[in-house]
Structure formats: C-alpha cells, structure tokens
C-alpha cells in the first residue's frame, strides 16, 4: 500500500510538472539578474502563471536547472507546462527590446533616452560623456542589460564610423583631424533637412574655412546659449549673435572647439566629402531645403525671397 501511495504521488507530481497550464494569454515574464529558482517560482505564482511554486522548485532540482535559469524578459505562450516554462527560462531566447537614437540629438538628449528606457540597469551622467561620441542608430538589448554597456556600444560604433569617414575624405575637404570632422558633421546635421543637400552644405563650410570666413552657423549660437542642456524655445536675436562664446561662429573664425550634437553616418560622410562647389552661402527656401549662392549679392536676393515667404506664412 505504501508503494502504491508513493507511486500515485509521484505520478501526480509528474503529471502536474508536465501538464499544460490554464492561463489564456501570452505573458511577459521578467527574471531580474541574480534571481534564484525559489524567487522565480514565487514570482510565477504571484503572476498567476502557476498555482503552486514547489513543483517548479522540485522540477528545477530534478532536471538540474536550478543554476541555469537566465535573467531577462521572456514571452510565455499559453498552455505551457511547468517543465516547459522551466526549460524556456534555462535554454530559451529572451525578448529583445530596442532603443532608437535619432540623428542630431546632443549627449544630454541621448542620455535622457537611455536613462528612461525600461529594462536597463544603472544611471548615466551626461557630464561624463563627450559631445559627438554617441552614434545615432537603433540598439537592441535584453532586460537586465546595463545602460553603461549600451553607451559603450554607441561610442564604439561612432569611433568606427569616424575612422571610416575620415579615411574617405576627398580633396575638397580642408579638415585637419577626425575631431574637426565630427565637429563639422554635427553642424551639418543641424543645418540640413534633406540628405541630398548635406554634401553641398559641407562644401559651403569647407569653402569658408579655406578662405578664412566665419561659418555663421545658427546652430552653434544656439548651442552656445543652451550648452545643449535645453531647447532654446525661440528664434535667435541680434544680441544672441553677439554672445561671447567659443561656439559662436558669428564671432569666432574657424570651427567651434567641439561638436554640438551627435551626427549620423550621412553627415559624417558629407563632412569628409564636400561636393565640388564654389558656394559660400545658403539660406532656407521655405520648403525644407536651401537656396545656395556663390556671391553675397545673390545670397541677399535669396534672403529677401525667404523673408517674403516667411511674411506670407504668418499673415
């Protein structure tokens, strides 16, 4: 009778361990780094996946999986047995989350995105990062990864892109170092809306640098005013253009001391490969692009056109 009772009990345990569970929907389940099998079992009960935790704990010991449970975020399909859940935690793939960093964000904005992303550990201080060192892209990560690791991936990708673009610079480029490349690319990133115009805008700035003309780029003045830590929230005034700052390219000759944002690959390439153009000026055409000019006379005509369009827009 004792043997029969033990056999029935073991059969019942095996049945409970291998039978599908009755939860109806897919469940996202998170295992934090360092969580033990007992903690995971308790979490499964409180999440409504399992009615009892002890069969999960016993099964983990039986299948020798106690120390093989991964941390991360898992998707549990309906109808899985306790054993299938356990094996999924030990051998299955964790869900991948993604974070997209658009081109043209400064380091403060990128860090805000990273610090606010769910599932990552640690906090990043933007003051410890160099402007222009974080490559804009879509990054995939798993729950429990560190924010520091993600930032390092951005820096590594930016370094590679800079080296690649620097090696491909053409004869029209007057840049003297990779740092100057990133700095000019960051200005192009803020000035250009159309990809097709970036190399031509680069040509304007390279031509100006060659002739010793000031770049007179509005985004550098905005960076001088805000330090990149906030939005300006208004247009530039004449007094802004007189601000004493090494980033104010209306006052200083040459490039500012460093980047003003994190440029993407297209802007880095444009900085290294300006088009074959003698343009020295450009102004908005009011349609998302720019009007280019070789002479100040033609530029003034273009500016007048832009102001006329602007007045019509706000009537």
PDB file of C-alpha atoms in Angstrom:
ATOM      1  CA  UNK A   1       0.000   0.000   0.000  1.00  0.00           C
ATOM      2  CA  UNK A   2       2.855   2.341   0.810  1.00  0.00           C
ATOM      3  CA  UNK A   3       4.450   1.611  -2.565  1.00  0.00           C
ATOM      4  CA  UNK A   4       1.144   2.243  -4.302  1.00  0.00           C
ATOM      5  CA  UNK A   5       0.673   5.515  -2.444  1.00  0.00           C
ATOM      6  CA  UNK A   6       4.176   6.713  -3.288  1.00  0.00           C
ATOM      7  CA  UNK A   7       3.699   5.689  -6.917  1.00  0.00           C
ATOM      8  CA  UNK A   8       0.430   7.585  -7.125  1.00  0.00           C
ATOM      9  CA  UNK A   9       2.008  10.638  -5.542  1.00  0.00           C
ATOM     10  CA  UNK A  10       4.963  10.589  -7.934  1.00  0.00           C
ATOM     11  CA  UNK A  11       2.604  10.112 -10.883  1.00  0.00           C
ATOM     12  CA  UNK A  12       0.574  13.089  -9.711  1.00  0.00           C
ATOM     13  CA  UNK A  13       3.725  15.220  -9.309  1.00  0.00           C
ATOM     14  CA  UNK A  14       4.936  14.260 -12.793  1.00  0.00           C
ATOM     15  CA  UNK A  15       1.516  14.966 -14.208  1.00  0.00           C
ATOM     16  CA  UNK A  16       1.457  18.420 -12.579  1.00  0.00           C
ATOM     17  CA  UNK A  17       5.009  19.089 -13.783  1.00  0.00           C
ATOM     18  CA  UNK A  18       4.351  18.149 -17.414  1.00  0.00           C
ATOM     19  CA  UNK A  19       0.696  19.116 -17.962  1.00  0.00           C
ATOM     20  CA  UNK A  20      -0.210  22.392 -19.746  1.00  0.00           C
ATOM     21  CA  UNK A  21      -1.265  25.286 -17.531  1.00  0.00           C
ATOM     22  CA  UNK A  22      -4.595  27.021 -17.991  1.00  0.00           C
ATOM     23  CA  UNK A  23      -3.649  30.707 -18.363  1.00  0.00           C
ATOM     24  CA  UNK A  24      -5.226  32.062 -21.542  1.00  0.00           C
ATOM     25  CA  UNK A  25      -2.966  34.809 -22.900  1.00  0.00           C
ATOM     26  CA  UNK A  26       0.711  35.257 -23.635  1.00  0.00           C
ATOM     27  CA  UNK A  27       2.523  36.575 -20.574  1.00  0.00           C
ATOM     28  CA  UNK A  28       5.641  38.700 -20.425  1.00  0.00           C
ATOM     29  CA  UNK A  29       7.708  37.435 -17.534  1.00  0.00           C
ATOM     30  CA  UNK A  30      10.824  39.145 -16.203  1.00  0.00           C
ATOM     31  CA  UNK A  31      13.624  37.455 -14.288  1.00  0.00           C
ATOM     32  CA  UNK A  32      15.877  40.001 -12.663  1.00  0.00           C
ATOM     33  CA  UNK A  33      19.655  39.410 -12.621  1.00  0.00           C
ATOM     34  CA  UNK A  34      20.647  37.301  -9.630  1.00  0.00           C
ATOM     35  CA  UNK A  35      17.169  35.895  -9.019  1.00  0.00           C
ATOM     36  CA  UNK A  36      17.142  32.365  -7.533  1.00  0.00           C
ATOM     37  CA  UNK A  37      14.946  29.480  -8.671  1.00  0.00           C
ATOM     38  CA  UNK A  38      12.876  29.870  -5.498  1.00  0.00           C
ATOM     39  CA  UNK A  39      12.322  33.572  -6.217  1.00  0.00           C
ATOM     40  CA  UNK A  40      11.343  32.817  -9.813  1.00  0.00           C
ATOM     41  CA  UNK A  41       8.895  30.169  -8.624  1.00  0.00           C
ATOM     42  CA  UNK A  42       7.276  32.578  -6.161  1.00  0.00           C
ATOM     43  CA  UNK A  43       7.021  35.244  -8.878  1.00  0.00           C
ATOM     44  CA  UNK A  44       5.293  32.738 -11.196  1.00  0.00           C
ATOM     45  CA  UNK A  45       2.652  32.163  -8.530  1.00  0.00           C
ATOM     46  CA  UNK A  46       2.061  35.860  -7.820  1.00  0.00           C
ATOM     47  CA  UNK A  47       1.855  36.488 -11.592  1.00  0.00           C
ATOM     48  CA  UNK A  48      -0.896  33.877 -11.935  1.00  0.00           C
ATOM     49  CA  UNK A  49       1.118  31.547 -14.141  1.00  0.00           C
ATOM     50  CA  UNK A  50       1.386  28.736 -11.549  1.00  0.00           C
ATOM     51  CA  UNK A  51      -0.873  27.809  -8.658  1.00  0.00           C
ATOM     52  CA  UNK A  52       1.973  26.402  -6.571  1.00  0.00           C
ATOM     53  CA  UNK A  53       5.708  27.072  -6.545  1.00  0.00           C
ATOM     54  CA  UNK A  54       7.019  23.851  -5.022  1.00  0.00           C
ATOM     55  CA  UNK A  55       6.611  21.732  -8.169  1.00  0.00           C
ATOM     56  CA  UNK A  56       8.666  24.283 -10.113  1.00  0.00           C
ATOM     57  CA  UNK A  57      11.368  24.192  -7.439  1.00  0.00           C
ATOM     58  CA  UNK A  58      11.331  20.397  -7.317  1.00  0.00           C
ATOM     59  CA  UNK A  59      11.437  20.167 -11.113  1.00  0.00           C
ATOM     60  CA  UNK A  60      14.403  22.542 -11.271  1.00  0.00           C
ATOM     61  CA  UNK A  61      16.318  20.208  -8.997  1.00  0.00           C
ATOM     62  CA  UNK A  62      15.158  17.085 -10.852  1.00  0.00           C
ATOM     63  CA  UNK A  63      16.237  18.466 -14.250  1.00  0.00           C
ATOM     64  CA  UNK A  64      19.389  20.046 -12.779  1.00  0.00           C
ATOM     65  CA  UNK A  65      18.351  23.527 -13.943  1.00  0.00           C
ATOM     66  CA  UNK A  66      18.441  25.412 -10.645  1.00  0.00           C
ATOM     67  CA  UNK A  67      21.593  27.309 -11.599  1.00  0.00           C
ATOM     68  CA  UNK A  68      20.851  27.518 -15.329  1.00  0.00           C
ATOM     69  CA  UNK A  69      17.875  29.884 -15.232  1.00  0.00           C
ATOM     70  CA  UNK A  70      18.673  33.018 -17.248  1.00  0.00           C
ATOM     71  CA  UNK A  71      17.826  36.560 -16.351  1.00  0.00           C
ATOM     72  CA  UNK A  72      15.872  38.607 -18.853  1.00  0.00           C
ATOM     73  CA  UNK A  73      12.419  39.105 -20.293  1.00  0.00           C
ATOM     74  CA  UNK A  74      10.546  36.064 -21.593  1.00  0.00           C
ATOM     75  CA  UNK A  75       7.313  35.592 -23.518  1.00  0.00           C
ATOM     76  CA  UNK A  76       5.313  32.644 -22.155  1.00  0.00           C
ATOM     77  CA  UNK A  77       2.750  31.245 -24.557  1.00  0.00           C
ATOM     78  CA  UNK A  78      -0.489  29.850 -23.173  1.00  0.00           C
ATOM     79  CA  UNK A  79      -0.674  26.137 -22.496  1.00  0.00           C
ATOM     80  CA  UNK A  80       2.942  25.583 -21.434  1.00  0.00           C
ATOM     81  CA  UNK A  81       3.655  23.065 -18.719  1.00  0.00           C
ATOM     82  CA  UNK A  82       5.744  23.867 -15.670  1.00  0.00           C
ATOM     83  CA  UNK A  83       8.567  21.844 -17.171  1.00  0.00           C
ATOM     84  CA  UNK A  84       8.348  23.685 -20.496  1.00  0.00           C
ATOM     85  CA  UNK A  85       8.398  27.019 -18.670  1.00  0.00           C
ATOM     86  CA  UNK A  86      11.455  25.952 -16.709  1.00  0.00           C
ATOM     87  CA  UNK A  87      13.297  24.797 -19.841  1.00  0.00           C
ATOM     88  CA  UNK A  88      12.342  28.028 -21.605  1.00  0.00           C
ATOM     89  CA  UNK A  89      13.938  30.010 -18.782  1.00  0.00           C
ATOM     90  CA  UNK A  90      17.073  27.869 -18.983  1.00  0.00           C
ATOM     91  CA  UNK A  91      17.521  27.471 -22.737  1.00  0.00           C
ATOM     92  CA  UNK A  92      15.069  29.777 -24.495  1.00  0.00           C
ATOM     93  CA  UNK A  93      15.717  33.180 -26.009  1.00  0.00           C
ATOM     94  CA  UNK A  94      14.992  36.311 -24.064  1.00  0.00           C
ATOM     95  CA  UNK A  95      12.921  39.060 -25.675  1.00  0.00           C
ATOM     96  CA  UNK A  96      14.817  41.848 -27.369  1.00  0.00           C
ATOM     97  CA  UNK A  97      13.914  45.456 -26.656  1.00  0.00           C
ATOM     98  CA  UNK A  98      15.019  48.316 -28.879  1.00  0.00           C
ATOM     99  CA  UNK A  99      16.038  51.926 -28.421  1.00  0.00           C
ATOM    100  CA  UNK A 100      16.240  54.270 -31.410  1.00  0.00           C
ATOM    101  CA  UNK A 101      18.579  57.251 -31.148  1.00  0.00           C
ATOM    102  CA  UNK A 102      17.749  59.737 -33.942  1.00  0.00           C
ATOM    103  CA  UNK A 103      20.444  61.739 -35.701  1.00  0.00           C
ATOM    104  CA  UNK A 104      21.038  65.221 -34.367  1.00  0.00           C
ATOM    105  CA  UNK A 105      20.466  64.692 -30.644  1.00  0.00           C
ATOM    106  CA  UNK A 106      23.090  66.048 -28.287  1.00  0.00           C
ATOM    107  CA  UNK A 107      24.561  63.962 -25.489  1.00  0.00           C
ATOM    108  CA  UNK A 108      22.043  65.222 -22.911  1.00  0.00           C
ATOM    109  CA  UNK A 109      19.129  64.167 -25.097  1.00  0.00           C
ATOM    110  CA  UNK A 110      20.646  60.752 -25.836  1.00  0.00           C
ATOM    111  CA  UNK A 111      21.290  60.135 -22.134  1.00  0.00           C
ATOM    112  CA  UNK A 112      17.685  61.093 -21.331  1.00  0.00           C
ATOM    113  CA  UNK A 113      16.529  58.422 -23.791  1.00  0.00           C
ATOM    114  CA  UNK A 114      18.852  55.807 -22.311  1.00  0.00           C
ATOM    115  CA  UNK A 115      18.025  56.607 -18.679  1.00  0.00           C
ATOM    116  CA  UNK A 116      14.283  56.464 -19.377  1.00  0.00           C
ATOM    117  CA  UNK A 117      14.406  53.134 -21.248  1.00  0.00           C
ATOM    118  CA  UNK A 118      12.770  50.270 -19.354  1.00  0.00           C
ATOM    119  CA  UNK A 119      14.727  47.160 -18.505  1.00  0.00           C
ATOM    120  CA  UNK A 120      18.196  48.686 -18.258  1.00  0.00           C
ATOM    121  CA  UNK A 121      20.241  48.926 -15.064  1.00  0.00           C
ATOM    122  CA  UNK A 122      22.304  51.837 -13.788  1.00  0.00           C
ATOM    123  CA  UNK A 123      22.177  55.567 -14.479  1.00  0.00           C
ATOM    124  CA  UNK A 124      24.305  57.524 -16.965  1.00  0.00           C
ATOM    125  CA  UNK A 125      25.618  61.014 -16.201  1.00  0.00           C
ATOM    126  CA  UNK A 126      25.885  63.028 -19.416  1.00  0.00           C
ATOM    127  CA  UNK A 127      28.583  65.212 -17.853  1.00  0.00           C
ATOM    128  CA  UNK A 128      30.969  62.251 -18.123  1.00  0.00           C
ATOM    129  CA  UNK A 129      30.491  61.921 -21.901  1.00  0.00           C
ATOM    130  CA  UNK A 130      31.989  63.824 -24.796  1.00  0.00           C
ATOM    131  CA  UNK A 131      29.633  65.578 -27.180  1.00  0.00           C
ATOM    132  CA  UNK A 132      29.580  63.848 -30.534  1.00  0.00           C
ATOM    133  CA  UNK A 133      30.689  60.470 -29.176  1.00  0.00           C
ATOM    134  CA  UNK A 134      27.365  58.576 -29.378  1.00  0.00           C
ATOM    135  CA  UNK A 135      26.353  57.098 -32.717  1.00  0.00           C
ATOM    136  CA  UNK A 136      22.675  57.514 -33.706  1.00  0.00           C
ATOM    137  CA  UNK A 137      21.129  54.145 -34.518  1.00  0.00           C
ATOM    138  CA  UNK A 138      18.646  51.536 -33.303  1.00  0.00           C
ATOM    139  CA  UNK A 139      20.095  49.418 -30.495  1.00  0.00           C
ATOM    140  CA  UNK A 140      18.701  46.109 -29.271  1.00  0.00           C
ATOM    141  CA  UNK A 141      19.094  44.976 -25.692  1.00  0.00           C
ATOM    142  CA  UNK A 142      17.735  42.480 -23.198  1.00  0.00           C
ATOM    143  CA  UNK A 143      16.069  43.164 -19.868  1.00  0.00           C
ATOM    144  CA  UNK A 144      18.754  43.486 -17.222  1.00  0.00           C
ATOM    145  CA  UNK A 145      21.492  44.814 -19.509  1.00  0.00           C
ATOM    146  CA  UNK A 146      23.330  47.848 -18.199  1.00  0.00           C
ATOM    147  CA  UNK A 147      22.997  51.364 -19.541  1.00  0.00           C
ATOM    148  CA  UNK A 148      26.775  51.689 -19.391  1.00  0.00           C
ATOM    149  CA  UNK A 149      27.132  48.743 -21.762  1.00  0.00           C
ATOM    150  CA  UNK A 150      24.658  50.326 -24.191  1.00  0.00           C
ATOM    151  CA  UNK A 151      26.524  53.648 -24.109  1.00  0.00           C
ATOM    152  CA  UNK A 152      29.793  51.828 -24.804  1.00  0.00           C
ATOM    153  CA  UNK A 153      28.217  50.246 -27.884  1.00  0.00           C
ATOM    154  CA  UNK A 154      27.211  53.709 -29.110  1.00  0.00           C
ATOM    155  CA  UNK A 155      30.739  55.022 -28.566  1.00  0.00           C
ATOM    156  CA  UNK A 156      32.335  52.046 -30.328  1.00  0.00           C
ATOM    157  CA  UNK A 157      30.043  52.452 -33.326  1.00  0.00           C
ATOM    158  CA  UNK A 158      30.764  56.193 -33.500  1.00  0.00           C
ATOM    159  CA  UNK A 159      34.524  55.569 -33.402  1.00  0.00           C
ATOM    160  CA  UNK A 160      34.246  53.123 -36.300  1.00  0.00           C
ATOM    161  CA  UNK A 161      32.100  55.480 -38.358  1.00  0.00           C
ATOM    162  CA  UNK A 162      34.503  58.388 -37.763  1.00  0.00           C
ATOM    163  CA  UNK A 163      37.511  56.310 -38.850  1.00  0.00           C
ATOM    164  CA  UNK A 164      35.683  55.131 -41.955  1.00  0.00           C
ATOM    165  CA  UNK A 165      34.587  58.636 -42.976  1.00  0.00           C
ATOM    166  CA  UNK A 166      37.999  60.150 -42.216  1.00  0.00           C
ATOM    167  CA  UNK A 167      39.686  57.600 -44.462  1.00  0.00           C
ATOM    168  CA  UNK A 168      37.353  58.523 -47.338  1.00  0.00           C
ATOM    169  CA  UNK A 169      37.738  62.321 -47.251  1.00  0.00           C
ATOM    170  CA  UNK A 170      38.272  63.968 -50.632  1.00  0.00           C
ATOM    171  CA  UNK A 171      40.473  66.804 -51.876  1.00  0.00           C
ATOM    172  CA  UNK A 172      37.790  69.426 -51.300  1.00  0.00           C
ATOM    173  CA  UNK A 173      37.940  68.807 -47.558  1.00  0.00           C
ATOM    174  CA  UNK A 174      40.154  71.167 -45.545  1.00  0.00           C
ATOM    175  CA  UNK A 175      39.638  69.345 -42.239  1.00  0.00           C
ATOM    176  CA  UNK A 176      42.783  68.637 -40.246  1.00  0.00           C
ATOM    177  CA  UNK A 177      41.693  65.937 -37.802  1.00  0.00           C
ATOM    178  CA  UNK A 178      38.922  63.421 -37.018  1.00  0.00           C
ATOM    179  CA  UNK A 179      37.732  65.764 -34.252  1.00  0.00           C
ATOM    180  CA  UNK A 180      37.235  68.531 -36.816  1.00  0.00           C
ATOM    181  CA  UNK A 181      35.355  66.031 -38.973  1.00  0.00           C
ATOM    182  CA  UNK A 182      32.877  65.265 -36.179  1.00  0.00           C
ATOM    183  CA  UNK A 183      32.542  68.944 -35.321  1.00  0.00           C
ATOM    184  CA  UNK A 184      31.685  69.957 -38.880  1.00  0.00           C
ATOM    185  CA  UNK A 185      29.411  66.918 -39.303  1.00  0.00           C
ATOM    186  CA  UNK A 186      27.486  67.951 -36.193  1.00  0.00           C
ATOM    187  CA  UNK A 187      26.853  71.406 -37.681  1.00  0.00           C
ATOM    188  CA  UNK A 188      25.776  69.885 -40.996  1.00  0.00           C
ATOM    189  CA  UNK A 189      23.432  67.565 -39.078  1.00  0.00           C
ATOM    190  CA  UNK A 190      21.651  70.540 -37.507  1.00  0.00           C
ATOM    191  CA  UNK A 191      21.603  72.648 -40.681  1.00  0.00           C
ATOM    192  CA  UNK A 192      20.429  70.065 -43.227  1.00  0.00           C
ATOM    193  CA  UNK A 193      16.932  68.657 -43.519  1.00  0.00           C
ATOM    194  CA  UNK A 194      17.469  66.995 -46.898  1.00  0.00           C
ATOM    195  CA  UNK A 195      20.043  64.243 -47.269  1.00  0.00           C
ATOM    196  CA  UNK A 196      20.688  65.365 -50.832  1.00  0.00           C
ATOM    197  CA  UNK A 197      21.925  68.777 -49.625  1.00  0.00           C
ATOM    198  CA  UNK A 198      24.407  67.674 -46.979  1.00  0.00           C
ATOM    199  CA  UNK A 199      27.482  67.456 -49.185  1.00  0.00           C
ATOM    200  CA  UNK A 200      26.661  70.865 -50.681  1.00  0.00           C
ATOM    201  CA  UNK A 201      26.256  72.431 -47.238  1.00  0.00           C
ATOM    202  CA  UNK A 202      29.568  70.802 -46.367  1.00  0.00           C
ATOM    203  CA  UNK A 203      31.091  72.477 -49.427  1.00  0.00           C
ATOM    204  CA  UNK A 204      29.897  75.894 -48.213  1.00  0.00           C
ATOM    205  CA  UNK A 205      31.534  75.406 -44.826  1.00  0.00           C
ATOM    206  CA  UNK A 206      34.730  73.932 -46.284  1.00  0.00           C
ATOM    207  CA  UNK A 207      34.969  76.834 -48.742  1.00  0.00           C
ATOM    208  CA  UNK A 208      34.502  79.318 -45.932  1.00  0.00           C
ATOM    209  CA  UNK A 209      37.165  77.614 -43.805  1.00  0.00           C
ATOM    210  CA  UNK A 210      39.538  77.691 -46.778  1.00  0.00           C
ATOM    211  CA  UNK A 211      39.017  81.441 -47.243  1.00  0.00           C
ATOM    212  CA  UNK A 212      39.138  82.271 -43.525  1.00  0.00           C
ATOM    213  CA  UNK A 213      35.480  83.329 -43.483  1.00  0.00           C
ATOM    214  CA  UNK A 214      33.357  82.821 -40.380  1.00  0.00           C
ATOM    215  CA  UNK A 215      30.936  79.919 -40.629  1.00  0.00           C
ATOM    216  CA  UNK A 216      27.998  81.934 -39.229  1.00  0.00           C
ATOM    217  CA  UNK A 217      26.015  78.799 -38.410  1.00  0.00           C
ATOM    218  CA  UNK A 218      22.930  79.444 -36.289  1.00  0.00           C
ATOM    219  CA  UNK A 219      23.008  76.015 -34.540  1.00  0.00           C
ATOM    220  CA  UNK A 220      26.384  76.869 -32.993  1.00  0.00           C
ATOM    221  CA  UNK A 221      24.905  80.013 -31.455  1.00  0.00           C
ATOM    222  CA  UNK A 222      22.004  78.019 -30.038  1.00  0.00           C
ATOM    223  CA  UNK A 223      24.493  75.580 -28.511  1.00  0.00           C
ATOM    224  CA  UNK A 224      26.434  78.496 -27.062  1.00  0.00           C
ATOM    225  CA  UNK A 225      23.247  79.783 -25.435  1.00  0.00           C
ATOM    226  CA  UNK A 226      21.977  76.479 -24.061  1.00  0.00           C
ATOM    227  CA  UNK A 227      25.039  74.274 -23.690  1.00  0.00           C
ATOM    228  CA  UNK A 228      22.885  71.583 -25.250  1.00  0.00           C
ATOM    229  CA  UNK A 229      21.038  71.066 -21.962  1.00  0.00           C
ATOM    230  CA  UNK A 230      17.723  72.594 -23.045  1.00  0.00           C
ATOM    231  CA  UNK A 231      15.694  73.797 -26.006  1.00  0.00           C
ATOM    232  CA  UNK A 232      16.041  77.471 -26.834  1.00  0.00           C
ATOM    233  CA  UNK A 233      12.330  77.741 -27.496  1.00  0.00           C
ATOM    234  CA  UNK A 234      12.562  80.868 -29.640  1.00  0.00           C
ATOM    235  CA  UNK A 235      14.299  82.327 -32.646  1.00  0.00           C
ATOM    236  CA  UNK A 236      17.749  83.883 -32.466  1.00  0.00           C
ATOM    237  CA  UNK A 237      18.007  87.621 -31.848  1.00  0.00           C
ATOM    238  CA  UNK A 238      20.700  90.028 -32.969  1.00  0.00           C
ATOM    239  CA  UNK A 239      22.002  90.205 -29.404  1.00  0.00           C
ATOM    240  CA  UNK A 240      22.365  86.394 -29.427  1.00  0.00           C
ATOM    241  CA  UNK A 241      24.696  86.681 -32.404  1.00  0.00           C
ATOM    242  CA  UNK A 242      26.963  88.922 -30.334  1.00  0.00           C
ATOM    243  CA  UNK A 243      27.268  86.391 -27.495  1.00  0.00           C
ATOM    244  CA  UNK A 244      30.889  85.897 -26.433  1.00  0.00           C
ATOM    245  CA  UNK A 245      31.441  82.156 -26.722  1.00  0.00           C
ATOM    246  CA  UNK A 246      33.935  79.875 -28.483  1.00  0.00           C
ATOM    247  CA  UNK A 247      30.871  78.197 -30.012  1.00  0.00           C
ATOM    248  CA  UNK A 248      29.509  81.377 -31.595  1.00  0.00           C
ATOM    249  CA  UNK A 249      30.667  81.051 -35.189  1.00  0.00           C
ATOM    250  CA  UNK A 250      29.352  84.532 -35.954  1.00  0.00           C
ATOM    251  CA  UNK A 251      32.240  85.873 -33.833  1.00  0.00           C
ATOM    252  CA  UNK A 252      34.971  83.234 -33.958  1.00  0.00           C
ATOM    253  CA  UNK A 253      36.926  82.212 -37.045  1.00  0.00           C
ATOM    254  CA  UNK A 254      37.057  78.541 -37.940  1.00  0.00           C
ATOM    255  CA  UNK A 255      35.287  75.661 -36.279  1.00  0.00           C
ATOM    256  CA  UNK A 256      33.995  75.716 -32.697  1.00  0.00           C
ATOM    257  CA  UNK A 257      36.061  73.771 -30.127  1.00  0.00           C
ATOM    258  CA  UNK A 258      33.973  70.631 -30.465  1.00  0.00           C
ATOM    259  CA  UNK A 259      30.783  69.032 -31.798  1.00  0.00           C
ATOM    260  CA  UNK A 260      27.377  70.447 -30.955  1.00  0.00           C
ATOM    261  CA  UNK A 261      25.443  67.202 -31.439  1.00  0.00           C
ATOM    262  CA  UNK A 262      25.850  63.548 -32.377  1.00  0.00           C
ATOM    263  CA  UNK A 263      25.959  63.337 -36.178  1.00  0.00           C
ATOM    264  CA  UNK A 264      24.861  60.334 -38.179  1.00  0.00           C
ATOM    265  CA  UNK A 265      26.825  58.489 -40.852  1.00  0.00           C
ATOM    266  CA  UNK A 266      25.429  60.580 -43.730  1.00  0.00           C
ATOM    267  CA  UNK A 267      26.578  63.838 -42.148  1.00  0.00           C
ATOM    268  CA  UNK A 268      29.979  62.383 -41.276  1.00  0.00           C
ATOM    269  CA  UNK A 269      30.405  61.316 -44.881  1.00  0.00           C
ATOM    270  CA  UNK A 270      29.258  64.722 -46.124  1.00  0.00           C
ATOM    271  CA  UNK A 271      31.792  66.475 -43.887  1.00  0.00           C
ATOM    272  CA  UNK A 272      34.554  64.284 -45.320  1.00  0.00           C
ATOM    273  CA  UNK A 273      33.341  64.517 -48.902  1.00  0.00           C
ATOM    274  CA  UNK A 274      32.052  68.019 -49.691  1.00  0.00           C
ATOM    275  CA  UNK A 275      30.664  68.441 -53.183  1.00  0.00           C
ATOM    276  CA  UNK A 276      32.618  70.180 -55.909  1.00  0.00           C
ATOM    277  CA  UNK A 277      31.037  73.595 -55.437  1.00  0.00           C
ATOM    278  CA  UNK A 278      32.136  77.216 -55.054  1.00  0.00           C
ATOM    279  CA  UNK A 279      29.083  78.179 -52.972  1.00  0.00           C
ATOM    280  CA  UNK A 280      29.721  80.351 -49.931  1.00  0.00           C
ATOM    281  CA  UNK A 281      26.188  80.991 -48.716  1.00  0.00           C
ATOM    282  CA  UNK A 282      22.875  79.246 -48.166  1.00  0.00           C
ATOM    283  CA  UNK A 283      19.503  80.164 -46.707  1.00  0.00           C
ATOM    284  CA  UNK A 284      16.227  78.331 -46.210  1.00  0.00           C
ATOM    285  CA  UNK A 285      13.957  78.124 -49.251  1.00  0.00           C
ATOM    286  CA  UNK A 286      10.901  77.834 -47.015  1.00  0.00           C
ATOM    287  CA  UNK A 287      10.149  74.334 -48.314  1.00  0.00           C
ATOM    288  CA  UNK A 288      12.528  72.222 -46.266  1.00  0.00           C
ATOM    289  CA  UNK A 289      15.579  72.843 -48.435  1.00  0.00           C
ATOM    290  CA  UNK A 290      18.006  75.686 -49.072  1.00  0.00           C
ATOM    291  CA  UNK A 291      18.937  78.250 -51.691  1.00  0.00           C
ATOM    292  CA  UNK A 292      22.689  78.348 -52.367  1.00  0.00           C
ATOM    293  CA  UNK A 293      24.790  81.223 -53.663  1.00  0.00           C
ATOM    294  CA  UNK A 294      28.386  81.898 -54.643  1.00  0.00           C
ATOM    295  CA  UNK A 295      28.201  85.680 -54.168  1.00  0.00           C
ATOM    296  CA  UNK A 296      26.871  87.893 -51.402  1.00  0.00           C
ATOM    297  CA  UNK A 297      24.745  89.710 -53.976  1.00  0.00           C
ATOM    298  CA  UNK A 298      22.888  86.517 -54.953  1.00  0.00           C
ATOM    299  CA  UNK A 299      22.673  85.475 -51.310  1.00  0.00           C
ATOM    300  CA  UNK A 300      20.951  88.745 -50.397  1.00  0.00           C
ATOM    301  CA  UNK A 301      18.404  88.113 -53.148  1.00  0.00           C
ATOM    302  CA  UNK A 302      17.777  84.622 -51.739  1.00  0.00           C
ATOM    303  CA  UNK A 303      17.410  86.026 -48.215  1.00  0.00           C
ATOM    304  CA  UNK A 304      14.848  88.549 -49.483  1.00  0.00           C
ATOM    305  CA  UNK A 305      12.883  85.702 -51.072  1.00  0.00           C
ATOM    306  CA  UNK A 306      12.937  83.748 -47.831  1.00  0.00           C
ATOM    307  CA  UNK A 307      11.766  86.738 -45.786  1.00  0.00           C
ATOM    308  CA  UNK A 308       8.940  87.329 -48.243  1.00  0.00           C
ATOM    309  CA  UNK A 309       7.807  83.693 -47.905  1.00  0.00           C
ATOM    310  CA  UNK A 310       8.049  83.969 -44.134  1.00  0.00           C
ATOM    311  CA  UNK A 311       5.857  87.089 -44.061  1.00  0.00           C
ATOM    312  CA  UNK A 312       3.226  85.331 -46.210  1.00  0.00           C
ATOM    313  CA  UNK A 313       3.258  82.325 -43.898  1.00  0.00           C
ATOM    314  CA  UNK A 314       2.456  84.362 -40.776  1.00  0.00           C
ATOM    315  CA  UNK A 315      -0.206  86.603 -42.294  1.00  0.00           C
TER     316      UNK A 315
END
